[in-house]
mmCIF file of N, CA and C in Angstrom:
data_model
loop_
_atom_site.group_PDB
_atom_site.id
_atom_site.type_symbol
_atom_site.label_atom_id
_atom_site.label_comp_id
_atom_site.label_asym_id
_atom_site.label_seq_id
_atom_site.Cartn_x
_atom_site.Cartn_y
_atom_site.Cartn_z
ATOM 1 N N MET A 21 0.859 -1.160 0.014
ATOM 2 C CA MET A 21 0.009 0.001 -0.005
ATOM 3 C C MET A 21 0.915 1.214 0.004
ATOM 4 N N VAL A 22 0.678 2.082 -0.952
ATOM 5 C CA VAL A 22 1.500 3.312 -1.050
ATOM 6 C C VAL A 22 0.724 4.558 -0.646
ATOM 7 N N GLU A 23 -0.594 4.463 -0.592
ATOM 8 C CA GLU A 23 -1.381 5.613 -0.156
ATOM 9 C C GLU A 23 -2.694 5.150 0.474
ATOM 10 N N PHE A 24 -3.027 5.818 1.595
ATOM 11 C CA PHE A 24 -4.316 5.645 2.233
ATOM 12 C C PHE A 24 -4.730 7.046 2.626
ATOM 13 N N SER A 25 -5.754 7.574 1.976
ATOM 14 C CA SER A 25 -6.188 8.971 2.211
ATOM 15 C C SER A 25 -7.675 8.997 2.591
ATOM 16 N N VAL A 26 -7.985 9.699 3.674
ATOM 17 C CA VAL A 26 -9.359 9.912 4.109
ATOM 18 C C VAL A 26 -9.586 11.411 4.182
ATOM 19 N N LYS A 27 -10.616 11.870 3.474
ATOM 20 C CA LYS A 27 -10.967 13.272 3.505
ATOM 21 C C LYS A 27 -12.444 13.404 3.843
ATOM 22 N N SER A 28 -12.750 14.499 4.516
ATOM 23 C CA SER A 28 -14.161 14.807 4.828
ATOM 24 C C SER A 28 -14.737 15.574 3.634
ATOM 25 N N VAL A 29 -15.849 15.058 3.107
ATOM 26 C CA VAL A 29 -16.513 15.701 1.965
ATOM 27 C C VAL A 29 -17.558 16.700 2.440
ATOM 28 N N THR A 30 -18.277 16.332 3.503
ATOM 29 C CA THR A 30 -19.292 17.204 4.079
ATOM 30 C C THR A 30 -18.991 17.371 5.565
ATOM 31 N N GLU A 31 -19.781 18.238 6.214
ATOM 32 C CA GLU A 31 -19.622 18.487 7.650
ATOM 33 C C GLU A 31 -20.813 17.920 8.424
ATOM 34 N N GLY A 32 -20.632 17.847 9.731
ATOM 35 C CA GLY A 32 -21.710 17.448 10.602
ATOM 36 C C GLY A 32 -21.648 15.997 10.982
ATOM 37 N N ILE A 33 -22.680 15.550 11.719
ATOM 38 C CA ILE A 33 -22.743 14.204 12.240
ATOM 39 C C ILE A 33 -22.844 13.155 11.155
ATOM 40 N N ASP A 34 -23.476 13.490 10.037
ATOM 41 C CA ASP A 34 -23.610 12.581 8.889
ATOM 42 C C ASP A 34 -22.613 12.887 7.807
ATOM 43 N N ALA A 35 -21.401 13.359 8.161
ATOM 44 C CA ALA A 35 -20.394 13.747 7.178
ATOM 45 C C ALA A 35 -19.976 12.576 6.333
ATOM 46 N N MET A 36 -19.765 12.834 5.059
ATOM 47 C CA MET A 36 -19.238 11.806 4.142
ATOM 48 C C MET A 36 -17.718 11.751 4.219
ATOM 49 N N GLY A 37 -17.178 10.575 4.317
ATOM 50 C CA GLY A 37 -15.737 10.387 4.259
ATOM 51 C C GLY A 37 -15.359 9.851 2.886
ATOM 52 N N ASP A 38 -14.377 10.455 2.286
ATOM 53 C CA ASP A 38 -13.915 10.092 0.948
ATOM 54 C C ASP A 38 -12.559 9.364 1.125
ATOM 55 N N VAL A 39 -12.468 8.094 0.690
ATOM 56 C CA VAL A 39 -11.263 7.314 0.902
ATOM 57 C C VAL A 39 -10.641 6.933 -0.457
ATOM 58 N N THR A 40 -9.348 7.116 -0.552
ATOM 59 C CA THR A 40 -8.580 6.713 -1.728
ATOM 60 C C THR A 40 -7.473 5.805 -1.230
ATOM 61 N N ILE A 41 -7.304 4.682 -1.886
ATOM 62 C CA ILE A 41 -6.230 3.734 -1.567
ATOM 63 C C ILE A 41 -5.485 3.424 -2.847
ATOM 64 N N ARG A 42 -4.154 3.375 -2.779
ATOM 65 C CA ARG A 42 -3.329 3.031 -3.917
ATOM 66 C C ARG A 42 -2.394 1.900 -3.485
ATOM 67 N N LEU A 43 -2.398 0.869 -4.296
ATOM 68 C CA LEU A 43 -1.491 -0.263 -4.082
ATOM 69 C C LEU A 43 -0.494 -0.343 -5.208
ATOM 70 N N ARG A 44 0.699 -0.794 -4.905
ATOM 71 C CA ARG A 44 1.725 -0.933 -5.948
ATOM 72 C C ARG A 44 2.176 -2.387 -5.983
ATOM 73 N N ARG A 45 2.219 -2.932 -7.226
ATOM 74 C CA ARG A 45 2.715 -4.286 -7.407
ATOM 75 C C ARG A 45 3.525 -4.297 -8.703
ATOM 76 N N ASP A 46 4.769 -4.735 -8.605
ATOM 77 C CA ASP A 46 5.650 -4.792 -9.797
ATOM 78 C C ASP A 46 5.733 -3.419 -10.507
ATOM 79 N N GLY A 47 5.751 -2.355 -9.731
ATOM 80 C CA GLY A 47 5.888 -1.006 -10.295
ATOM 81 C C GLY A 47 4.575 -0.414 -10.853
ATOM 82 N N GLN A 48 3.526 -1.189 -10.830
ATOM 83 C CA GLN A 48 2.218 -0.729 -11.340
ATOM 84 C C GLN A 48 1.362 -0.268 -10.172
ATOM 85 N N LEU A 49 0.668 0.882 -10.367
ATOM 86 C CA LEU A 49 -0.258 1.384 -9.337
ATOM 87 C C LEU A 49 -1.691 0.980 -9.622
ATOM 88 N N TYR A 50 -2.403 0.598 -8.566
ATOM 89 C CA TYR A 50 -3.829 0.240 -8.629
ATOM 90 C C TYR A 50 -4.593 1.055 -7.630
ATOM 91 N N SER A 51 -5.599 1.793 -8.088
ATOM 92 C CA SER A 51 -6.333 2.709 -7.208
ATOM 93 C C SER A 51 -7.704 2.178 -6.870
ATOM 94 N N GLY A 52 -8.153 2.512 -5.662
ATOM 95 C CA GLY A 52 -9.523 2.224 -5.234
ATOM 96 C C GLY A 52 -10.069 3.466 -4.558
ATOM 97 N N HIS A 53 -11.366 3.677 -4.700
ATOM 98 C CA HIS A 53 -11.983 4.859 -4.142
ATOM 99 C C HIS A 53 -13.384 4.535 -3.667
ATOM 100 N N SER A 54 -13.818 5.196 -2.566
ATOM 101 C CA SER A 54 -15.176 5.085 -2.075
ATOM 102 C C SER A 54 -15.485 6.289 -1.193
ATOM 103 N N ALA A 55 -16.772 6.555 -1.043
ATOM 104 C CA ALA A 55 -17.279 7.568 -0.152
ATOM 105 C C ALA A 55 -18.462 7.025 0.612
ATOM 106 N N HIS A 56 -18.495 7.289 1.928
ATOM 107 C CA HIS A 56 -19.581 6.746 2.754
ATOM 108 C C HIS A 56 -19.602 7.541 4.060
ATOM 109 N N THR A 57 -20.742 7.518 4.745
ATOM 110 C CA THR A 57 -20.803 8.169 6.057
ATOM 111 C C THR A 57 -20.036 7.424 7.112
ATOM 112 N N ASP A 58 -19.768 6.158 6.901
ATOM 113 C CA ASP A 58 -18.940 5.341 7.795
ATOM 114 C C ASP A 58 -17.584 5.157 7.106
ATOM 115 N N VAL A 59 -16.549 5.780 7.660
ATOM 116 C CA VAL A 59 -15.242 5.727 6.982
ATOM 117 C C VAL A 59 -14.639 4.324 6.977
ATOM 118 N N VAL A 60 -15.033 3.472 7.905
ATOM 119 C CA VAL A 60 -14.565 2.081 7.911
ATOM 120 C C VAL A 60 -15.150 1.372 6.690
ATOM 121 N N VAL A 61 -16.424 1.564 6.409
ATOM 122 C CA VAL A 61 -17.063 0.991 5.221
ATOM 123 C C VAL A 61 -16.402 1.565 3.965
ATOM 124 N N ALA A 62 -16.185 2.871 3.919
ATOM 125 C CA ALA A 62 -15.550 3.492 2.752
ATOM 126 C C ALA A 62 -14.133 2.921 2.532
ATOM 127 N N ALA A 63 -13.406 2.739 3.605
ATOM 128 C CA ALA A 63 -12.060 2.196 3.495
ATOM 129 C C ALA A 63 -12.087 0.772 2.968
ATOM 130 N N ALA A 64 -12.998 -0.050 3.497
ATOM 131 C CA ALA A 64 -13.104 -1.418 3.031
ATOM 132 C C ALA A 64 -13.490 -1.483 1.559
ATOM 133 N N GLU A 65 -14.445 -0.667 1.121
ATOM 134 C CA GLU A 65 -14.860 -0.669 -0.278
ATOM 135 C C GLU A 65 -13.728 -0.199 -1.174
ATOM 136 N N ALA A 66 -13.000 0.826 -0.735
ATOM 137 C CA ALA A 66 -11.875 1.305 -1.552
ATOM 138 C C ALA A 66 -10.773 0.249 -1.639
ATOM 139 N N PHE A 67 -10.492 -0.443 -0.538
ATOM 140 C CA PHE A 67 -9.466 -1.459 -0.548
ATOM 141 C C PHE A 67 -9.868 -2.641 -1.444
ATOM 142 N N VAL A 68 -11.100 -3.075 -1.359
ATOM 143 C CA VAL A 68 -11.564 -4.174 -2.225
ATOM 144 C C VAL A 68 -11.526 -3.751 -3.704
ATOM 145 N N ASN A 69 -11.876 -2.489 -3.972
ATOM 146 C CA ASN A 69 -11.819 -1.983 -5.331
ATOM 147 C C ASN A 69 -10.387 -2.034 -5.875
ATOM 148 N N ALA A 70 -9.443 -1.565 -5.073
ATOM 149 C CA ALA A 70 -8.020 -1.565 -5.481
ATOM 150 C C ALA A 70 -7.522 -2.995 -5.656
ATOM 151 N N LEU A 71 -7.906 -3.913 -4.757
ATOM 152 C CA LEU A 71 -7.485 -5.317 -4.875
ATOM 153 C C LEU A 71 -8.079 -5.952 -6.136
ATOM 154 N N ASN A 72 -9.320 -5.662 -6.427
ATOM 155 C CA ASN A 72 -9.942 -6.186 -7.641
ATOM 156 C C ASN A 72 -9.178 -5.739 -8.896
ATOM 157 N N ARG A 73 -8.766 -4.460 -8.912
ATOM 158 C CA ARG A 73 -8.010 -3.947 -10.036
ATOM 159 C C ARG A 73 -6.641 -4.663 -10.113
ATOM 160 N N LEU A 74 -6.001 -4.873 -8.963
ATOM 161 C CA LEU A 74 -4.718 -5.567 -8.942
ATOM 162 C C LEU A 74 -4.896 -6.999 -9.512
ATOM 163 N N VAL A 75 -5.868 -7.710 -9.018
ATOM 164 C CA VAL A 75 -6.088 -9.086 -9.477
ATOM 165 C C VAL A 75 -6.424 -9.128 -10.947
ATOM 166 N N ALA A 76 -7.213 -8.183 -11.421
ATOM 167 C CA ALA A 76 -7.588 -8.127 -12.836
ATOM 168 C C ALA A 76 -6.440 -7.636 -13.691
ATOM 169 N N GLY A 77 -5.439 -7.014 -13.059
ATOM 170 C CA GLY A 77 -4.270 -6.515 -13.797
ATOM 171 C C GLY A 77 -4.538 -5.246 -14.555
ATOM 172 N N THR A 78 -5.552 -4.490 -14.120
ATOM 173 C CA THR A 78 -5.867 -3.227 -14.814
ATOM 174 C C THR A 78 -5.609 -2.063 -13.846
ATOM 175 N N ALA A 79 -5.084 -1.009 -14.378
ATOM 176 C CA ALA A 79 -4.850 0.198 -13.576
ATOM 177 C C ALA A 79 -5.649 1.355 -14.206
ATOM 178 N N GLY A 80 -6.846 1.059 -14.622
ATOM 179 C CA GLY A 80 -7.713 2.056 -15.286
ATOM 180 C C GLY A 80 -8.174 3.101 -14.336
ATOM 181 N N PRO A 81 -9.093 3.946 -14.780
ATOM 182 C CA PRO A 81 -9.608 5.022 -13.945
ATOM 183 C C PRO A 81 -10.310 4.472 -12.716
ATOM 184 N N THR A 82 -10.276 5.262 -11.665
ATOM 185 C CA THR A 82 -10.946 4.876 -10.415
ATOM 186 C C THR A 82 -12.430 4.735 -10.602
ATOM 187 N N ILE A 83 -13.013 3.699 -10.012
ATOM 188 C CA ILE A 83 -14.440 3.482 -10.054
ATOM 189 C C ILE A 83 -15.054 4.066 -8.770
ATOM 190 N N HIS A 84 -16.175 4.690 -8.912
ATOM 191 C CA HIS A 84 -16.867 5.281 -7.752
ATOM 192 C C HIS A 84 -18.070 4.385 -7.450
ATOM 193 N N PRO A 85 -18.016 3.518 -6.404
ATOM 194 C CA PRO A 85 -19.067 2.536 -6.147
ATOM 195 C C PRO A 85 -20.473 3.113 -6.045
ATOM 196 N N GLN A 86 -20.643 4.264 -5.385
ATOM 197 C CA GLN A 86 -21.978 4.824 -5.239
ATOM 198 C C GLN A 86 -22.532 5.285 -6.574
ATOM 199 N N ARG A 87 -21.718 5.938 -7.395
ATOM 200 C CA ARG A 87 -22.166 6.428 -8.677
ATOM 201 C C ARG A 87 -22.500 5.223 -9.587
ATOM 202 N N ASP A 88 -21.615 4.218 -9.579
ATOM 203 C CA ASP A 88 -21.872 3.042 -10.406
ATOM 204 C C ASP A 88 -23.144 2.297 -9.986
ATOM 205 N N MET A 89 -23.392 2.206 -8.680
ATOM 206 C CA MET A 89 -24.608 1.544 -8.174
ATOM 207 C C MET A 89 -25.839 2.360 -8.588
ATOM 208 N N ALA A 90 -25.771 3.687 -8.557
ATOM 209 C CA ALA A 90 -26.878 4.539 -8.960
ATOM 210 C C ALA A 90 -27.216 4.289 -10.421
ATOM 211 N N GLU A 91 -26.194 4.098 -11.273
ATOM 212 C CA GLU A 91 -26.453 3.818 -12.697
ATOM 213 C C GLU A 91 -27.102 2.476 -12.843
ATOM 214 N N LEU A 92 -26.663 1.476 -12.075
ATOM 215 C CA LEU A 92 -27.283 0.144 -12.134
ATOM 216 C C LEU A 92 -28.728 0.184 -11.672
ATOM 217 N N ASP A 93 -28.983 0.942 -10.594
ATOM 218 C CA ASP A 93 -30.329 1.033 -10.057
ATOM 219 C C ASP A 93 -31.303 1.676 -11.038
ATOM 220 N N SER A 94 -30.799 2.563 -11.884
ATOM 221 C CA SER A 94 -31.689 3.254 -12.858
ATOM 222 C C SER A 94 -31.824 2.476 -14.158
ATOM 223 N N SER A 95 -31.061 1.404 -14.323
ATOM 224 C CA SER A 95 -31.139 0.606 -15.543
ATOM 225 C C SER A 95 -32.409 -0.276 -15.525
ATOM 226 N N PRO A 96 -33.044 -0.424 -16.694
ATOM 227 C CA PRO A 96 -34.210 -1.317 -16.733
ATOM 228 C C PRO A 96 -33.808 -2.759 -16.490
ATOM 229 N N VAL A 97 -34.681 -3.482 -15.805
ATOM 230 C CA VAL A 97 -34.438 -4.880 -15.518
ATOM 231 C C VAL A 97 -35.108 -5.729 -16.580
ATOM 232 N N HIS A 98 -34.393 -6.691 -17.135
ATOM 233 C CA HIS A 98 -34.933 -7.572 -18.174
ATOM 234 C C HIS A 98 -35.228 -8.924 -17.630
#
């Protein structure tokens, strides 16, 4: 792990925590990102996202789990 970053996106008791994790393997960087009101959940999601990228061998753009889930939720079900 070469980076673990937690930032507050909003203020107050229900503040959103934004987590970025970067892993390095064989000189290649793999990023994971998540935002959640529970920073432990956000950290776990970001870590799993980075690990999935590492296992898949892709270092593409960071995926935002909440945005991607919103797109899936709005897709018609067949």
